[in-house]
Coordinates of C-alpha atoms in Angstrom, one line a residue:
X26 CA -25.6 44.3 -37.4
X27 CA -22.1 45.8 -37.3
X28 CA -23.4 49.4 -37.9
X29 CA -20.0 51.2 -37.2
X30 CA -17.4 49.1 -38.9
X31 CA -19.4 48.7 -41.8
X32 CA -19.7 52.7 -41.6
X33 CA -16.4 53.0 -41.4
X34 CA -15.6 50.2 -44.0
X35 CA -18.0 52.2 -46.7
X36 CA -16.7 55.8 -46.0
X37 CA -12.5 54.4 -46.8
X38 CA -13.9 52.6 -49.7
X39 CA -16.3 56.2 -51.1
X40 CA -12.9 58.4 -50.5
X41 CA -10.7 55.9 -52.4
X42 CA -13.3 55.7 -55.4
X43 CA -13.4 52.1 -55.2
X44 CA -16.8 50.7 -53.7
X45 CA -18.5 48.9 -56.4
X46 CA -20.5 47.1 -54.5
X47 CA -23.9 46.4 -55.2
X48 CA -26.1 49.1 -54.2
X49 CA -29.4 46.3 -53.5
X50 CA -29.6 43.0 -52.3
X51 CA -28.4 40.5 -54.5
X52 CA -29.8 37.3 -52.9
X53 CA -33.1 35.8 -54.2
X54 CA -35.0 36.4 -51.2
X55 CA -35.1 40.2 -52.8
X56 CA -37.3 41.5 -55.4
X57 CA -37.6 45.4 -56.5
X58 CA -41.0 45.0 -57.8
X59 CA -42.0 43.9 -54.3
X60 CA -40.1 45.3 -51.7
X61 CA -40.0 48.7 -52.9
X62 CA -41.6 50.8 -50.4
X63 CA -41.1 52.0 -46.7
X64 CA -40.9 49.7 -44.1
X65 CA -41.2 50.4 -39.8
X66 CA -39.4 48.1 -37.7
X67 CA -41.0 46.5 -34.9
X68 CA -38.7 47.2 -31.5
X69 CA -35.5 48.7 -33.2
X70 CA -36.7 51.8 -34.1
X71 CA -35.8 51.5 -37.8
X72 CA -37.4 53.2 -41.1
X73 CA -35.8 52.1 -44.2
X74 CA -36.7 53.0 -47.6
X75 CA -36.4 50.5 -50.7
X76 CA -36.7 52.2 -54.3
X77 CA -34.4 52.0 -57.4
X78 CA -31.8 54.2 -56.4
X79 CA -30.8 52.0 -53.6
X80 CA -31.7 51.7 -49.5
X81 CA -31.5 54.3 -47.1
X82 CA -32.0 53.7 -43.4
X83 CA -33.4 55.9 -40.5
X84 CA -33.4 56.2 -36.9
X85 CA -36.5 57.4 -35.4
X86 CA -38.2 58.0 -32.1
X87 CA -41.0 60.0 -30.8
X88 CA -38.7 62.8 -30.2
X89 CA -37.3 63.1 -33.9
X90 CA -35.3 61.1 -36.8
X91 CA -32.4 61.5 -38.5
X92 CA -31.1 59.4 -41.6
X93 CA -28.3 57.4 -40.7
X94 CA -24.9 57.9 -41.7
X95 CA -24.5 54.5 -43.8
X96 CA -24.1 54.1 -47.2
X97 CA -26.9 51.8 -49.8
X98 CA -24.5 49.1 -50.1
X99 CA -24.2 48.4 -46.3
X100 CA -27.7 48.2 -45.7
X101 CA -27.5 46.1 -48.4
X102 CA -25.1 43.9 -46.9
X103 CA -26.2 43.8 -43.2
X104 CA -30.0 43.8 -44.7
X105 CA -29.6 41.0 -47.2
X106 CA -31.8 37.7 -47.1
X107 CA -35.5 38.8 -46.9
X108 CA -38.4 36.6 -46.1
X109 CA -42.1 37.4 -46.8
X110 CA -44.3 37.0 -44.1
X111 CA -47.7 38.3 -46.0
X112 CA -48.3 41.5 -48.4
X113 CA -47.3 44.5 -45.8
X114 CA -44.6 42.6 -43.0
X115 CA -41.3 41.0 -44.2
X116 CA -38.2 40.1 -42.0
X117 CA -34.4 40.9 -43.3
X118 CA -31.8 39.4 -42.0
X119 CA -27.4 39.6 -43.0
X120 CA -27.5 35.8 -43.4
X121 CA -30.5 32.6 -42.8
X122 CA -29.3 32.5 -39.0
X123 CA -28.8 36.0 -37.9
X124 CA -31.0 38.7 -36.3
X125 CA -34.5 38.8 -38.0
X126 CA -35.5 42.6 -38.4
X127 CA -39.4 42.7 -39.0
X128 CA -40.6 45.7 -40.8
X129 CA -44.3 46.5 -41.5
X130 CA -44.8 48.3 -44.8
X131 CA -45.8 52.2 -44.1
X132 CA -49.1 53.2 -46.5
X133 CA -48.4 56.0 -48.5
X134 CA -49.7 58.5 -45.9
X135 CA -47.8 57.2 -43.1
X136 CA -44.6 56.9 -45.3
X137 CA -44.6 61.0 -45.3
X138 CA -43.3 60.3 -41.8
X139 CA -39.7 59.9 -43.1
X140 CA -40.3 63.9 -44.5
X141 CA -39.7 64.7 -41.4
X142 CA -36.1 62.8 -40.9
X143 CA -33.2 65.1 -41.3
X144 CA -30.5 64.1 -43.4
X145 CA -27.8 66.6 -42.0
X146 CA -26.9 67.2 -38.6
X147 CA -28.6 68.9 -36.0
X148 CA -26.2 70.4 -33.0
X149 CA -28.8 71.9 -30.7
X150 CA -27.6 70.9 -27.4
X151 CA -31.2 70.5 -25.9
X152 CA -32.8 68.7 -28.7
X153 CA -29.9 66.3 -28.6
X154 CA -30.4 65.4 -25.0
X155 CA -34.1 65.0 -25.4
X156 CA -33.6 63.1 -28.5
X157 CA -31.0 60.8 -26.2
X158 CA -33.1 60.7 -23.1
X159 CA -36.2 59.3 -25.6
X160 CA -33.6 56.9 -27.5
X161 CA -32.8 55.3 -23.8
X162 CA -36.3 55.3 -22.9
X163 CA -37.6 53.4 -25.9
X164 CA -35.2 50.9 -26.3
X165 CA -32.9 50.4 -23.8
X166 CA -34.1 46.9 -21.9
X167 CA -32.4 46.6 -18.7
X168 CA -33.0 49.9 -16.2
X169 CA -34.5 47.4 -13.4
X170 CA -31.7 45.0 -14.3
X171 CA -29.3 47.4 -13.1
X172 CA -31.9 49.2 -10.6
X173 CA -32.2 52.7 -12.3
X174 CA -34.8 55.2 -12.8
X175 CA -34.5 56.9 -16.2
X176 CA -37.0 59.2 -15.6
X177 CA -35.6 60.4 -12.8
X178 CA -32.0 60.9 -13.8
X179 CA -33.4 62.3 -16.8
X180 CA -35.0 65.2 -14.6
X181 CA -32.0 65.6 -12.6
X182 CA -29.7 66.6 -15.4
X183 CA -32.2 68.1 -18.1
X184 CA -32.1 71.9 -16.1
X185 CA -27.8 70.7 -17.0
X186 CA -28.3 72.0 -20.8
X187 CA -29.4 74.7 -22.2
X188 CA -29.9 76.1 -26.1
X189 CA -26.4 77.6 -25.8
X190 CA -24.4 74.5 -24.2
X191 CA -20.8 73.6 -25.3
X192 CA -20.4 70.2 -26.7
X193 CA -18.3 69.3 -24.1
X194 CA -20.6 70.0 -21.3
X195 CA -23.3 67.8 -23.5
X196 CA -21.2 64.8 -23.5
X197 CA -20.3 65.4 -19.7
X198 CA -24.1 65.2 -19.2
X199 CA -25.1 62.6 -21.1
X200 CA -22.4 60.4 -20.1
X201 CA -22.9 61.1 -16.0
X202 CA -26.4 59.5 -17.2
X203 CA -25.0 56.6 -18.0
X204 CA -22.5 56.0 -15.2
X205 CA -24.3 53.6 -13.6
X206 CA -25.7 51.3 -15.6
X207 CA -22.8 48.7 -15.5
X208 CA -23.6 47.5 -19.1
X209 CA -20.3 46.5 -20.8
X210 CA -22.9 46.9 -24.3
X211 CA -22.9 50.5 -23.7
X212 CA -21.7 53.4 -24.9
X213 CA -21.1 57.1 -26.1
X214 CA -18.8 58.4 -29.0
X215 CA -18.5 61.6 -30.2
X216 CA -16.3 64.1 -31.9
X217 CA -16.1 67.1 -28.9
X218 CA -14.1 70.0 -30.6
X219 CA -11.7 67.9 -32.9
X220 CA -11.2 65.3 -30.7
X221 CA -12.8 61.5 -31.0
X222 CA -14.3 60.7 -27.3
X223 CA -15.7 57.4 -25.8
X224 CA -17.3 56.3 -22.8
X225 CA -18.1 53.2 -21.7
X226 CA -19.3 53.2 -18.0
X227 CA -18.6 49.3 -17.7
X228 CA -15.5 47.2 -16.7
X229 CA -14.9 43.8 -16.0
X230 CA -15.1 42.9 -12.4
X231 CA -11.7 41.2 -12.1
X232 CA -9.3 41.1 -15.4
X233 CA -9.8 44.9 -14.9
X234 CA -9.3 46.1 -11.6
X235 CA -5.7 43.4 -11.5
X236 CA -4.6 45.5 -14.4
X237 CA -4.7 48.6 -12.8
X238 CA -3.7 47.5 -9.7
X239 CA -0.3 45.8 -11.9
X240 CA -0.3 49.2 -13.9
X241 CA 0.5 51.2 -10.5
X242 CA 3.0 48.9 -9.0
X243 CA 5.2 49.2 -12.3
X244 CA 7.6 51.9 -14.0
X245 CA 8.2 50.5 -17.3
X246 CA 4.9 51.6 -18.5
X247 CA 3.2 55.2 -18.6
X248 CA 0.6 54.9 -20.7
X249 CA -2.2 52.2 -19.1
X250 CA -3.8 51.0 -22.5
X251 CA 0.2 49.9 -23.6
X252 CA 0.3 47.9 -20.3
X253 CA -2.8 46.2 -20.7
X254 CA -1.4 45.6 -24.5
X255 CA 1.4 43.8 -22.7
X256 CA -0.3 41.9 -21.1
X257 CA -2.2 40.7 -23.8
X258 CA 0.4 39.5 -25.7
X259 CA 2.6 38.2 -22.7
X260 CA -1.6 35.9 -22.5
X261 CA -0.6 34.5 -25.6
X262 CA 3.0 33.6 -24.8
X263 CA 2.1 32.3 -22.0
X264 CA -1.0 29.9 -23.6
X265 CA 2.4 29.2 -26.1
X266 CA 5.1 28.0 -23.8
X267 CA 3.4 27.5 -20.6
X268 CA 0.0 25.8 -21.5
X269 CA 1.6 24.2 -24.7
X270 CA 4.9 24.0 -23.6
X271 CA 5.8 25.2 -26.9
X272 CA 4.1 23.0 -28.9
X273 CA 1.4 25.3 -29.9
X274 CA -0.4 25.9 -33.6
X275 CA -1.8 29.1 -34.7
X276 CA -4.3 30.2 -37.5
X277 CA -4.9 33.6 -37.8
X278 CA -4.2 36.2 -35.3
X279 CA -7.3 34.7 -32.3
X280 CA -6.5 31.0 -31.9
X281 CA -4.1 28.7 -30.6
X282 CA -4.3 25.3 -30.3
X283 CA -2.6 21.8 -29.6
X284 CA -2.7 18.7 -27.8
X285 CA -1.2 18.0 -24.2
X286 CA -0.7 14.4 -22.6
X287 CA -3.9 13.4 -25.4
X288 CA -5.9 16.7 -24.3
X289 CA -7.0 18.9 -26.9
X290 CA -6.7 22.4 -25.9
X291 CA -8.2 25.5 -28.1
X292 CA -8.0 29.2 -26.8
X293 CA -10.2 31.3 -28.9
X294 CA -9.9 35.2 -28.1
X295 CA -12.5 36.5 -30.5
X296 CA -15.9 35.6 -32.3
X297 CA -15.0 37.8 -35.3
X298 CA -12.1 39.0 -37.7
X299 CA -10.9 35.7 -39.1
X300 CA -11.4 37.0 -42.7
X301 CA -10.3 39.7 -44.5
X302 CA -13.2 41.4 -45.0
X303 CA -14.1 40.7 -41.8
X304 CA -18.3 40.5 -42.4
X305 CA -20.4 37.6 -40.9
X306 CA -20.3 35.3 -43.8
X307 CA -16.7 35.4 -44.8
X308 CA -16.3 34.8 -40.6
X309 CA -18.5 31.9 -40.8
X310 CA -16.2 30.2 -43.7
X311 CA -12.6 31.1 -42.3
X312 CA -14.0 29.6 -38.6
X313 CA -15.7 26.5 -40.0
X314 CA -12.1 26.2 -42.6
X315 CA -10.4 26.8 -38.7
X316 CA -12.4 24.1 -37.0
X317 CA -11.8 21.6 -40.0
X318 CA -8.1 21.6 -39.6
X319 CA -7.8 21.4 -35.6
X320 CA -11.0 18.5 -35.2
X321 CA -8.7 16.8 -37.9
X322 CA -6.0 16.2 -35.2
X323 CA -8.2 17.1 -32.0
X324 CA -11.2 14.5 -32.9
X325 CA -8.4 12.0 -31.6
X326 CA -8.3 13.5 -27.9
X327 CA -9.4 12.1 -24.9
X328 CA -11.3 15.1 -24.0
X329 CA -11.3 19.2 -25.1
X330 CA -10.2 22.1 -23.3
X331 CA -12.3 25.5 -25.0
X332 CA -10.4 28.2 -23.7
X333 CA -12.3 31.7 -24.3
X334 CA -11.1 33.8 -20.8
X335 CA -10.0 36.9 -23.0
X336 CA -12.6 36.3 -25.9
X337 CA -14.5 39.6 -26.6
X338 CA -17.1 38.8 -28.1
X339 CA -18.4 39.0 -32.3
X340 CA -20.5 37.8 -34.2
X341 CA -23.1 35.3 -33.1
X342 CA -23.0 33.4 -36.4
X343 CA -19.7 32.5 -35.5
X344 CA -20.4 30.4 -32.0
X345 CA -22.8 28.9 -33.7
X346 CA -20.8 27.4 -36.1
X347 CA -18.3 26.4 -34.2
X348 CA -20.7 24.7 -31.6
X349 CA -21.9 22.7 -34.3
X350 CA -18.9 20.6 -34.0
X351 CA -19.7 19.1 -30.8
X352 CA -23.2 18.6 -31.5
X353 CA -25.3 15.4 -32.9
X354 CA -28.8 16.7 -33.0
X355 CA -30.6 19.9 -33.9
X356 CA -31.6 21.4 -30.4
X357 CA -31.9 25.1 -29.1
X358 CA -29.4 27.0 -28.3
X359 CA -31.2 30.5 -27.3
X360 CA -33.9 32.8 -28.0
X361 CA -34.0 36.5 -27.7
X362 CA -36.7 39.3 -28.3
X363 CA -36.4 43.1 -28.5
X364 CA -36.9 45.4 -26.1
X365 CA -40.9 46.5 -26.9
X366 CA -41.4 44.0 -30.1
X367 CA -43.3 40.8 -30.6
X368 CA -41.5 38.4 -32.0
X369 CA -39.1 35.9 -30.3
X370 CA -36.1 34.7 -32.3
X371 CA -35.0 30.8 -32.1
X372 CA -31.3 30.1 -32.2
X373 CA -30.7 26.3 -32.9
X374 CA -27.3 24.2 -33.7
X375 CA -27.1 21.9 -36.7
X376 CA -26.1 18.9 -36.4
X377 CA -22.1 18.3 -37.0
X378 CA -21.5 17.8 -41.2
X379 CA -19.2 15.4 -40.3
X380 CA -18.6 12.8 -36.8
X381 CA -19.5 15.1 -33.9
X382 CA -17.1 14.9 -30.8
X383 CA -18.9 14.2 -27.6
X384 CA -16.3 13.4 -25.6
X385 CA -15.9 15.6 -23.0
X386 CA -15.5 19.0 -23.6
X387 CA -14.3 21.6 -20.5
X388 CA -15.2 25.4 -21.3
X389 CA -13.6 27.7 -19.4
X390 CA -14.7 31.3 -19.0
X391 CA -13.8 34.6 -17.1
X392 CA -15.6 37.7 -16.6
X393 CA -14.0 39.1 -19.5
X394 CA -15.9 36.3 -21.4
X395 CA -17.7 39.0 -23.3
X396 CA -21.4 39.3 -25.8
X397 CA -20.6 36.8 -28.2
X398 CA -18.7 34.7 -26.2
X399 CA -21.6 34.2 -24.3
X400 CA -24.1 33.6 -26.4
X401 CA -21.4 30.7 -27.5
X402 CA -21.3 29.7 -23.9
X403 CA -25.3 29.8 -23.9
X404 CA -25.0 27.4 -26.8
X405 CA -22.3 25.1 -25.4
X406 CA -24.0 24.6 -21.9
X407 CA -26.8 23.6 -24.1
X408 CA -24.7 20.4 -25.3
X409 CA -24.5 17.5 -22.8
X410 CA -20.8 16.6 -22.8
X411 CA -20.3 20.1 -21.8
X412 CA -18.7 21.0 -18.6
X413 CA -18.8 25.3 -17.6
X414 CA -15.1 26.0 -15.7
X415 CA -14.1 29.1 -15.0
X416 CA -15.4 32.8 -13.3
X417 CA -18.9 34.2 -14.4
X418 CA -19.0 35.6 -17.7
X419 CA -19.4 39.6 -18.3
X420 CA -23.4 39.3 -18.5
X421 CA -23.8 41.6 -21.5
X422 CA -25.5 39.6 -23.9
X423 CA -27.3 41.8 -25.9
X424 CA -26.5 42.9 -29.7
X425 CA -25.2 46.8 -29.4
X426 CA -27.9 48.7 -30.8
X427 CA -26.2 51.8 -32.5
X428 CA -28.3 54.9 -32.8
X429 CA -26.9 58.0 -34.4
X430 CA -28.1 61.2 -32.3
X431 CA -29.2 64.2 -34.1
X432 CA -25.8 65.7 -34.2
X433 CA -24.2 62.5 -35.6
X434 CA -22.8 61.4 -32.4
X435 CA -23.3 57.4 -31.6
X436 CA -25.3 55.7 -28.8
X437 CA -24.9 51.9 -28.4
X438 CA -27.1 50.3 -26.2
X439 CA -28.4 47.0 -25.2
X440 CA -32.3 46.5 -26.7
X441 CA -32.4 42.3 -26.9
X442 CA -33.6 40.1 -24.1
X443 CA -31.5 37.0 -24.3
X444 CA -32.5 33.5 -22.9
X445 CA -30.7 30.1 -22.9
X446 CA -31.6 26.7 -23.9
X447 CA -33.9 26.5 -20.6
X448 CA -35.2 30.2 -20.6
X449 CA -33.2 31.9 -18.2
X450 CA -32.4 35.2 -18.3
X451 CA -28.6 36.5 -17.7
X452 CA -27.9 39.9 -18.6
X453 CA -26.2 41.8 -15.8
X454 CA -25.6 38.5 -13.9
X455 CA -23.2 36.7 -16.0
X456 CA -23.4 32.7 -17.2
X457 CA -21.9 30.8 -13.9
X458 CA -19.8 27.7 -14.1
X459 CA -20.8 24.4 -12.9
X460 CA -17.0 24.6 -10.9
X461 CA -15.7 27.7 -10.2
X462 CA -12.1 28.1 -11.4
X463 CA -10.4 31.6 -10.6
X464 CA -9.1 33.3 -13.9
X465 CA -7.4 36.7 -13.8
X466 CA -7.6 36.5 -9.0
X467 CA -4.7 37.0 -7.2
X468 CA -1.6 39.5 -7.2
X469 CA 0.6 37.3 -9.9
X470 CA -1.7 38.6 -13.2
X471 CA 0.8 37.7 -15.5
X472 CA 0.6 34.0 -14.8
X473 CA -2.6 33.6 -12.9
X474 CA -4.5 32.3 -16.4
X475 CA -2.0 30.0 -16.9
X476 CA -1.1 28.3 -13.7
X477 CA -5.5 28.0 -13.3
X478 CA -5.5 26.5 -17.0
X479 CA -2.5 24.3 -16.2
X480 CA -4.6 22.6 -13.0
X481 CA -7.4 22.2 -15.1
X482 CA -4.8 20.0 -17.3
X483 CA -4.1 18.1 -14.7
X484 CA -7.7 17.4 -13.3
X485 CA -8.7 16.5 -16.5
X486 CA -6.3 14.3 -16.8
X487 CA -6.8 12.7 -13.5
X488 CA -10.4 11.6 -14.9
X489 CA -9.4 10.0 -18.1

C-alpha cells in the first residue's frame, strides 16, 4: 500500500479543489449494506471505519491511536477489491493479486475503541517515544535478523526524553534507535522546526560506498546527491552506447532495451511509475503494454539479458506481470506473512497470454537490486530457464509499513516475512546468484556496470 504518495497525491488534488474521486469502493466486491462497520486488522495494526460518509483509517497500538492522515478516497483506492470470508472477517486488497489485509469486524462495544483515537496531533515528546518504541515492538519482524535487543535499546535511551524535549532532540533519539538495524525498508520523517528530515540507517554495501569514495576524489561536484545523479544518468548512457552500442530503444523514463549479436537485452531500473498516475493498476497496464512491444522483436533472440542492477524496487504487481512472460505454467512465486498474524499469502505467476519465451533468460542483479526487484528476482529464480548473475541483492524484501506517530511524524518499517518458491527466507541476507558477477567493484564506477554487462554478452554468446 503506497501510504505516502497516495497522501501526498490526495492533499495536491484537496488544495487544487479538484479530487472527485469516489469517496467508496467502486468494485463489486463492495457493498455498503454489508461492510459498514469497524474492522481490526490482523498483524498491521489497522482500524478502519466503513459508513456512508466514506472510510477513515487508524493506526493503533497498545500504547495509543491516532487517525491517519489520508483522505476517504485513498483508502478507497489502496482498499478496493474486498472478499468475504464469513459474517465478521473480510480481506481487502488494491487489486485480485496484491496484499490481502484481513480485518475482523469490531462488535459495537469494542468499536468504542476507536473513541479513543485522536484525530489531531499529539507533540508530547515522551508519549511519542513510547508510542514509537511500542510501534517497533509490535510490528517490526526482523530484530534477531539483524541481532538487536529492542528492549534494551529502548531502556538505554528512554531516561534521553523528557515532557519538555525539543523536537530535534526527539528525532536524534529515536533515530540513534534505529542506527543499527541495517534495513534499507526503514525509516524516519519528520518536519523538526520547518525543516523536512529523513533518516534511513541503511546503505547499499557496494554501489554506495564507490560513490562516496568517487564523490571525494572529484572537484566538479559539491553537493554528493548531484554526483550520485551523475552517475545515474552517465548508467544510462553507458547501457545506450556501450551495452547497445547505440542501438538502444526506450519507453518511458526506466527501460532500455535492444538486441546485440541476436541477444536480447532489457535494463529495467524501477518496478513502478510507468503511468501517469502512477497507482498499481495503471502500472500493471503501461508494463504489460511495455513487455508487448519488446517480446514482439525480443521473442526472436537467442537468449535474454534482464538487467535490474539499479532497479529500486515498486510495486510487486509489477514483477509479477512481467514474469508472466517467461512463464508456461501457473506455479508459486512467493509467500509472505505479517509480523504476529495468521494468514500466509500465496503469490503465483499466470501462465504467458501469449507464446512464453523459455529460452534462456540471464538476470543480473546488484546489491542495489532493491524490495520489488527482489520479490521479481524471487519470482524469476522460480522459472527454470532462469539463470541468477550478478552481486547479492539488498535483502529488504518486506512491504514498508508506514505508521504515522502521534505527532504526525512517519515510521516505515519492515512487518512481512517473505519466502521464495522453495521457502527460504532472505531478508537481511540478500538473493545470491548462481555466478557471481561483480557490479558496481572496483575503482573505475563509471564504467564498472558496463564493462561486467559487456562480458556477460560475450559469455552468453559463447554458449549459443
Amino acid at each position: 500500500m503506497q501510504i505516502i504518495k497516495t497522501a501526498l497525491l490526495s492533499s495536491a488534488l484537496l488544495l487544487l479543489g479538484c479530487d472527485s474521486r469516489p469517496t467508496l469502493p467502486t468494485s463489486s466486491t463492495f457493498t455498503l449494506e454489508h461492510h459498514t462497520g469497524v474492522w481490526q486488522s490482523q498483524g498491521y495494526g489497522y482500524i478502519m471505519k466503513i459508513g456512508v460518509e466514506g472510510m477513515q483509517l487508524f493506526d493503533r497500538n497498545q500504547a495509543g491511536c491516532i487517525q491517519k492522515n489520508i483522505s476517504s478516497a485513498d483508502i478507497a483506492e489502496n482498499m478496493a477489491v474486498f472478499k468475504n470470508i464469513d459474517e465478521n472477517h473480510i480481506s481487502v486488497s488494491a487489486t485480485p493479486n496484491s496484499t490481502q489485509y484481513h480485518f475482523e469486524r469490531l462488535t459495537n462495544n469494542q468499536a468504542e475503541l476507536i473513541k479513543t483515537c485522536i484525530t489531531s496531533i499529539n507533540t508530547n515528546p515522551v508519549e511519542n517515544f513510547n508510542y514509537f518504541s511500542q510501534t517497533m515492538a509490535e510490528h517490526y519482524a526482523f530484530f534477531d535478523t539483524y541481532q538487536q535487543n529492542w528492549p534494551k535499546i529502548v531502556k538505554k535511551y528512554q531516561d534521553k526524553i523528557n515532557n519538555s524535549s525539543p523536537n530535534s532532540q526527539l528525532f536524534n533519539v529515536l533515530s540513534s534507535m534505529l542506527k543499527d538495524l541495517d534495513d534499507a525498508h526503514l525509516f524516519l520523517a519528520a518536519e523538526v522546526d520547518g525543516n523536512s528530515k529523513l533518516y534511513q540507517p541503511s546503505k547499499s554495501r557496494t554501489l554506495r560506498p564507490a560513490l562516496d569514495r568517487a564523490f571525494a576524489k572529484q572537484n566538479d561536484f559539491e553537493d554528493p546527491k548531484a554526483f550520485r545523479l551523475n552517475w545515474y544518468e552517465n548508467y544510462k548512457s553507458q547501457v545506450r552506447e556501450a551495452v547497445l552500442e547505440g542501438n538502444a530503444n526506450e519507453i518511458g523514463q526506466f527501460i532500455i532495451w535492444g538486441m546485440i549479436d541476436n541477444i536480447g537485452y532489457i535494463n529495467l531500473q524501477r518496478m513502478q511509475d510507468f503511468s501517469e498516475s502512477a497507482s498499481i493498476q495503471d502500472d500493471m497496464a503501461a508494463i504489460e503494454q511495455a513487455m508487448d512491444t519488446m517480446m514482439n522483436t525480443l521473442s526472436k533472440s537467442d537468449a535474454i539479458v534482464l538487467d535490474i542492477t539499479a532497479n529500486g524496487g515498486g510495486h510487486d504487481e509489477v514483477g509479477l506481470v512481467l514474469a508472466r512472460y517467461f512463464n508456461q505454467k501457473k506455479r508459486l512465486a512467493y509467500s509472505k506473512i505479517a509480523f504476529g498474524g495468521n494468514h500466509s499469502q500465496q503469490y503465483y505467476l499466470d501462465v504467458a497470454q501469449n507464446i512464453a519465451y523459455t529460452k534462456p533468460v540471464y538476470l543480473v542483479t546488484s546489491d542495489h537490486t532493491v524490495s520489488a526487484a527482489e520479490t521479481f528476482t524471487m519470482a524469476m529464480k522460480s522459472l527454470p530457464q532462469v539463470i541468477h548473475v550478478g552481486d547479492t541483492t539488498r535483502g529488504s524484501h518486506s512491504d514498508i509499513l508506514d505508521k504515522m506517530l502521534l505527532n504526525g511524524w512517519h515510521l516505515g518499517l519492515s512487518n512481512e516475512i517473505y519466502k521464495d518458491s522453495t521457502g527460504k527466507v532472505s531478508e537481511g541476507k540478500g538473493l545470491v546468484p548462481e555466478r557471481m558477477l561483480p557490479i558496481f567493484a572496483g575503482d573505475d564506477i563509471f564504467n564498472s556496470h558496463s564493462i561486467a554487462i559487456q562480458t556477460l554478452l560475450k559469455e552468453v554468446k559463447s554458449k549459443l
